[in-house]
Amino acid sequence: MDRLIEAIDNTQNPSVVGLDPTEALVPPQVVASFADEVRDSVESPEELESAQLAVAYFEYNRTIIDAIADIVPAVKPQIAMYEALGPAGVDIYTMTCEYANQQGLYVLGDIKRGDIGSTAAAYAHHLNGVGDFDPWHEDAVTVNPYLGTDGITPFVEAATEADKDIFVLVRTSNPSSSELQMLDLADGTKVYEHVADLVEGWGAETIGGHGYSRVGAVVGATHPEEGKALRARMPHTFFLVPGYGAQGGTAADVAGMFDEQGSGAIVNSSRGIIGAWKKSGKYSESMTADEALGLVADSARQAALDMRDNLRVAVYR
């Protein structure tokens, strides 16, 4: 986790931008602008829509990355948004990760994988690649712990081999998470607290120079008191904190998830930054594709600056 912590220190900004494009978030003229280019390149008409969206997603992502690369330390592309488009989308996912890496950003692949044995080891190639080939260009991935230690060990081993990181779901920001995570165990602890203890243990042999292991935890901004308690319970575990902004979490909510030095966590915002253009009041259907992308860039940059400044006030106190 040292590289992420150092990137945060360099920007004085503990935030990560979620690159989660959807057709509703990309200005329609940007999608339309690629119609002729894609039509000439696809082999069958059935591929046209997914290929056109995929190209538009990459241009949208590239625009946002260029706008925020000097402000934020990291981006977090959600692979589901790309897989929904089929093979063309997966290509754009890897291209997005590679481009973000080239701009000096830490890339956190939000893939939420979880399995056991050889299947988990295969998923873990997101981290350690194939021989000398890294097809994914990710610095970390998210992992589901429901299968227990068998499902996590291959990821820890791959992360250690490649000097990368994982983030394990512990207390997630979605409302129905309580259906499982808040259940009481026989010893009086909650399920999420038991998972937290496992995560702290899974990373115990991988603690880096800044005091945090390469096994992080996903802890939602929508659970501030529980997050604060987890911070004390997991002294060597770095937090990825979703749920900021569009899901209702605030800078004050996440402050308790940082350690006394203002480290120990990075806060994610997706729609609040990449979709900020929709709330700018400046969009017009008469804009050209380039003008619309300019608005996307300006709005994303301002939203990222606002988030940075809000977190600085709350965290670096």
Coordinates of C-alpha atoms in Angstrom, one line a residue:
M1 CA 0.0 0.0 0.0
D2 CA 3.1 2.2 0.2
R3 CA 2.8 3.5 -3.4
L4 CA -0.8 4.6 -2.9
I5 CA 0.0 6.3 0.4
E6 CA 2.9 8.2 -1.2
A7 CA 0.7 9.2 -4.2
I8 CA -1.9 10.6 -1.7
D9 CA 0.9 12.4 0.2
N10 CA 2.2 13.9 -3.1
T11 CA -1.3 15.3 -4.0
Q12 CA -2.4 16.0 -0.4
N13 CA -5.7 14.5 -1.6
P14 CA -7.1 11.2 -0.2
S15 CA -9.7 10.8 -3.0
V16 CA -10.1 8.4 -5.9
V17 CA -12.3 9.0 -8.9
G18 CA -14.6 6.1 -10.0
L19 CA -14.6 5.7 -13.8
D20 CA -18.0 4.2 -14.1
P21 CA -19.4 5.3 -17.5
T22 CA -22.9 4.6 -18.6
E23 CA -24.8 5.6 -21.6
A24 CA -26.7 8.2 -19.5
L25 CA -23.5 9.8 -18.3
V26 CA -21.8 10.3 -21.6
P27 CA -23.1 13.2 -23.6
P28 CA -25.1 11.9 -26.6
Q29 CA -23.2 13.9 -29.2
V30 CA -20.0 12.2 -28.1
V31 CA -21.6 8.8 -28.7
A32 CA -23.0 10.0 -32.0
S33 CA -19.7 11.4 -33.2
F34 CA -18.2 7.9 -33.5
A35 CA -21.0 6.4 -35.6
D36 CA -19.2 6.5 -39.0
E37 CA -15.9 5.4 -37.6
V38 CA -17.3 2.4 -35.9
R39 CA -19.6 1.4 -38.8
D40 CA -16.6 1.0 -41.0
S41 CA -14.8 -1.2 -38.5
V42 CA -17.3 -3.7 -37.2
E43 CA -17.8 -7.0 -38.9
S44 CA -21.6 -7.2 -38.3
P45 CA -24.4 -4.7 -37.7
E46 CA -25.2 -6.3 -34.3
E47 CA -21.8 -5.1 -33.0
L48 CA -22.4 -1.5 -33.9
E49 CA -24.1 -0.2 -30.7
S50 CA -21.7 -1.8 -28.2
A51 CA -18.6 -0.8 -30.3
Q52 CA -19.8 2.7 -30.6
L53 CA -20.5 3.0 -26.9
A54 CA -17.1 1.5 -26.1
V55 CA -15.2 4.0 -28.2
A56 CA -17.3 6.8 -26.6
Y57 CA -16.6 5.5 -23.1
F58 CA -12.8 5.6 -23.7
E59 CA -12.9 9.1 -25.1
Y60 CA -15.0 10.2 -22.1
N61 CA -12.6 8.5 -19.7
R62 CA -9.6 9.9 -21.3
T63 CA -11.1 13.4 -21.1
I64 CA -11.7 13.0 -17.4
I65 CA -8.3 11.5 -16.7
D66 CA -6.6 14.4 -18.4
A67 CA -8.7 16.8 -16.4
I68 CA -7.9 15.4 -13.0
A69 CA -4.6 13.6 -13.2
D70 CA -2.7 16.5 -11.4
I71 CA -5.4 16.7 -8.7
V72 CA -6.1 13.1 -7.6
P73 CA -3.7 10.2 -6.8
A74 CA -6.0 7.4 -8.2
V75 CA -8.9 6.2 -10.3
K76 CA -11.2 3.3 -9.8
P77 CA -12.8 1.9 -13.0
Q78 CA -15.7 -0.4 -12.3
I79 CA -15.3 -3.4 -14.7
A80 CA -19.1 -4.2 -14.8
M81 CA -19.7 -1.0 -16.8
Y82 CA -17.3 -2.2 -19.5
E83 CA -18.2 -6.0 -19.4
A84 CA -21.8 -5.0 -20.1
L85 CA -20.6 -4.0 -23.6
G86 CA -19.0 -7.4 -24.3
P87 CA -15.5 -7.8 -25.7
A88 CA -15.3 -4.2 -27.0
G89 CA -16.0 -3.0 -23.4
V90 CA -13.3 -5.2 -21.9
D91 CA -10.8 -3.8 -24.4
I92 CA -11.8 -0.3 -23.3
Y93 CA -11.5 -1.2 -19.6
T94 CA -7.8 -2.3 -20.1
M95 CA -7.1 0.7 -22.3
T96 CA -8.6 3.0 -19.6
C97 CA -6.4 1.4 -17.0
E98 CA -3.3 1.6 -19.1
Y99 CA -3.9 5.2 -20.0
A100 CA -4.5 6.2 -16.4
N101 CA -1.2 4.4 -15.4
Q102 CA 0.6 6.3 -18.2
Q103 CA -0.7 9.6 -16.6
G104 CA 0.9 8.5 -13.3
L105 CA -2.3 7.5 -11.5
Y106 CA -2.7 4.5 -9.2
V107 CA -5.4 2.3 -10.8
L108 CA -7.8 0.4 -8.5
G109 CA -9.7 -2.2 -10.5
D110 CA -13.2 -2.5 -9.0
I111 CA -13.7 -6.2 -10.0
K112 CA -15.1 -7.7 -6.7
R113 CA -13.9 -11.2 -7.6
G114 CA -14.3 -14.1 -5.2
D115 CA -13.7 -17.8 -5.6
I116 CA -11.5 -20.7 -4.4
G117 CA -8.6 -22.8 -5.7
S118 CA -7.5 -22.6 -9.3
T119 CA -10.4 -20.2 -10.1
A120 CA -9.3 -17.7 -7.5
A121 CA -5.7 -18.0 -8.8
A122 CA -6.9 -17.3 -12.3
Y123 CA -8.8 -14.2 -11.2
A124 CA -5.7 -13.1 -9.3
H125 CA -3.9 -12.8 -12.6
H126 CA -5.5 -9.4 -12.7
L127 CA -2.6 -8.5 -10.4
N128 CA 0.4 -10.7 -11.4
G129 CA -0.4 -11.0 -15.1
V130 CA 0.9 -13.8 -17.4
G131 CA 4.6 -14.1 -17.2
D132 CA 6.0 -10.7 -18.1
F133 CA 2.7 -9.6 -19.7
D134 CA 0.3 -7.4 -17.6
P135 CA -2.9 -7.3 -19.6
W136 CA -4.9 -5.4 -17.0
H137 CA -2.7 -2.5 -15.9
E138 CA -4.2 -2.4 -12.4
D139 CA -2.4 -1.6 -9.1
A140 CA -5.1 -3.1 -6.9
V141 CA -8.4 -4.9 -7.2
T142 CA -11.4 -5.3 -5.0
V143 CA -12.2 -8.8 -3.6
N144 CA -15.3 -10.5 -2.1
P145 CA -14.5 -12.4 1.1
Y146 CA -17.6 -14.6 1.3
L147 CA -15.6 -17.8 0.6
G148 CA -13.2 -17.2 3.4
T149 CA -9.4 -17.6 3.5
D150 CA -9.4 -20.0 0.5
G151 CA -10.8 -17.3 -1.6
I152 CA -8.4 -14.6 -0.4
T153 CA -5.0 -16.3 -0.2
P154 CA -4.4 -16.5 -4.0
F155 CA -5.0 -12.8 -4.3
V156 CA -2.6 -12.0 -1.4
E157 CA 0.0 -14.2 -3.0
A158 CA -0.4 -12.6 -6.4
A159 CA -0.4 -9.1 -4.9
T160 CA 2.8 -9.9 -3.0
E161 CA 4.5 -11.3 -6.1
A162 CA 3.6 -8.2 -8.2
D163 CA 3.9 -5.6 -5.4
K164 CA 0.3 -4.7 -5.7
D165 CA -2.7 -4.5 -3.3
I166 CA -6.2 -5.8 -2.7
F167 CA -9.3 -4.3 -1.0
V168 CA -11.7 -6.7 0.7
L169 CA -15.4 -5.9 1.2
V170 CA -16.0 -5.4 4.9
R171 CA -18.8 -2.9 5.6
T172 CA -20.3 -1.8 2.3
S173 CA -22.3 1.4 1.6
N174 CA -25.4 -0.1 0.1
P175 CA -28.6 -0.1 2.3
S176 CA -29.2 -3.8 2.2
S177 CA -25.7 -4.7 3.3
S178 CA -27.1 -4.9 6.8
E179 CA -29.1 -8.0 5.9
L180 CA -25.8 -10.0 6.2
Q181 CA -23.1 -7.7 7.6
M182 CA -25.0 -6.7 10.8
L183 CA -26.0 -10.2 11.8
D184 CA -25.0 -11.2 15.4
L185 CA -22.5 -14.0 15.9
A186 CA -22.4 -16.3 18.9
D187 CA -19.6 -14.4 20.5
G188 CA -21.5 -11.1 20.3
T189 CA -19.7 -9.6 17.4
K190 CA -21.3 -8.7 14.1
V191 CA -20.5 -10.5 10.8
Y192 CA -18.7 -7.4 9.4
E193 CA -16.5 -7.2 12.6
H194 CA -15.5 -10.8 12.2
V195 CA -14.6 -10.1 8.6
A196 CA -12.6 -7.1 9.7
D197 CA -10.6 -9.2 12.0
L198 CA -9.9 -11.7 9.2
V199 CA -8.8 -8.9 6.9
E200 CA -6.4 -7.6 9.5
G201 CA -5.0 -11.1 9.8
W202 CA -4.8 -11.7 6.1
G203 CA -2.5 -8.7 5.7
A204 CA -0.4 -9.2 8.8
E205 CA 2.7 -10.5 6.9
T206 CA 2.6 -7.8 4.2
I207 CA 2.9 -4.6 6.3
G208 CA 4.8 -1.9 4.4
G209 CA 7.0 1.0 5.4
H210 CA 4.0 3.3 6.2
G211 CA 2.5 0.8 8.6
Y212 CA -0.3 -0.6 6.4
S213 CA -0.6 -4.0 4.8
R214 CA -1.3 -4.7 1.1
V215 CA -4.7 -6.1 2.2
G216 CA -7.1 -3.2 2.5
A217 CA -10.8 -3.0 3.4
V218 CA -13.8 -1.5 1.7
V219 CA -15.7 0.5 4.4
G220 CA -18.7 2.7 3.3
A221 CA -18.9 6.4 4.0
T222 CA -22.6 5.8 4.9
H223 CA -21.6 4.1 8.1
P224 CA -19.5 6.7 9.9
E225 CA -19.6 5.4 13.4
E226 CA -18.9 1.8 12.4
G227 CA -16.1 3.1 10.2
K228 CA -14.6 5.0 13.1
A229 CA -14.7 1.8 15.2
L230 CA -13.2 -0.2 12.4
R231 CA -10.3 2.3 12.2
A232 CA -9.4 1.4 15.8
R233 CA -10.0 -2.3 15.2
M234 CA -7.9 -2.5 12.1
P235 CA -4.7 -0.4 12.7
H236 CA -2.8 -1.9 9.8
T237 CA -5.6 -2.0 7.2
F238 CA -6.0 0.8 4.7
F239 CA -9.6 1.7 3.8
L240 CA -11.2 2.3 0.5
V241 CA -14.3 4.4 1.3
P242 CA -17.2 4.4 -1.2
G243 CA -20.5 6.1 -0.8
Y244 CA -19.3 9.7 -0.8
G245 CA -21.3 12.3 -2.6
A246 CA -24.1 10.8 -4.7
Q247 CA -24.8 8.1 -2.0
G248 CA -25.0 10.6 0.8
G249 CA -21.6 10.4 2.5
T250 CA -19.9 13.6 3.5
A251 CA -16.3 14.6 4.4
A252 CA -17.4 14.8 8.0
D253 CA -18.7 11.2 7.8
V254 CA -15.4 9.8 6.6
A255 CA -13.1 11.8 8.8
G256 CA -13.1 9.1 11.6
M257 CA -11.9 6.5 9.1
F258 CA -8.5 8.2 8.9
D259 CA -5.7 7.7 11.4
E260 CA -4.3 10.4 13.7
Q261 CA -1.8 11.4 11.0
G262 CA -4.6 11.9 8.4
S263 CA -3.6 8.7 6.6
G264 CA -5.2 5.3 6.4
A265 CA -8.0 5.8 3.9
I266 CA -8.9 6.9 0.4
V267 CA -12.4 8.2 -0.5
N268 CA -14.2 7.4 -3.7
S269 CA -16.6 9.5 -5.7
S270 CA -17.9 8.3 -9.1
R271 CA -21.0 10.0 -10.4
G272 CA -20.4 13.1 -8.4
I273 CA -17.3 13.8 -10.4
I274 CA -17.7 12.1 -13.8
G275 CA -21.3 13.2 -14.0
A276 CA -20.8 16.7 -12.7
W277 CA -21.4 18.2 -16.2
K278 CA -25.1 17.2 -15.9
K279 CA -25.6 19.5 -12.9
S280 CA -23.5 22.4 -14.3
G281 CA -26.4 24.1 -16.0
K282 CA -24.1 24.8 -18.9
Y283 CA -25.0 21.8 -21.1
S284 CA -26.9 22.3 -24.4
E285 CA -28.0 19.8 -27.0
S286 CA -26.6 22.1 -29.6
M287 CA -23.0 21.6 -28.4
T288 CA -20.6 19.8 -30.6
A289 CA -18.9 16.6 -29.3
D290 CA -15.8 18.6 -28.5
E291 CA -17.7 21.3 -26.7
A292 CA -19.5 18.7 -24.6
L293 CA -16.3 16.9 -23.7
G294 CA -14.9 20.3 -22.7
L295 CA -17.8 20.7 -20.3
V296 CA -17.2 17.2 -19.0
A297 CA -13.6 18.0 -18.3
D298 CA -14.2 21.4 -16.7
S299 CA -17.0 20.1 -14.5
A300 CA -15.1 17.0 -13.4
R301 CA -12.0 19.0 -12.5
Q302 CA -14.1 21.5 -10.4
A303 CA -15.9 18.7 -8.7
A304 CA -12.6 16.9 -7.9
L305 CA -11.1 20.1 -6.5
D306 CA -14.2 20.7 -4.3
M307 CA -14.0 17.1 -3.0
R308 CA -10.3 17.5 -2.3
D309 CA -10.8 20.8 -0.5
N310 CA -13.7 19.4 1.6
L311 CA -11.6 16.3 2.6
R312 CA -8.6 18.5 3.5
V313 CA -10.7 20.5 5.9
A314 CA -12.2 17.4 7.5
V315 CA -9.2 15.1 7.6
Y316 CA -6.1 17.3 7.9
R317 CA -7.3 19.1 10.9

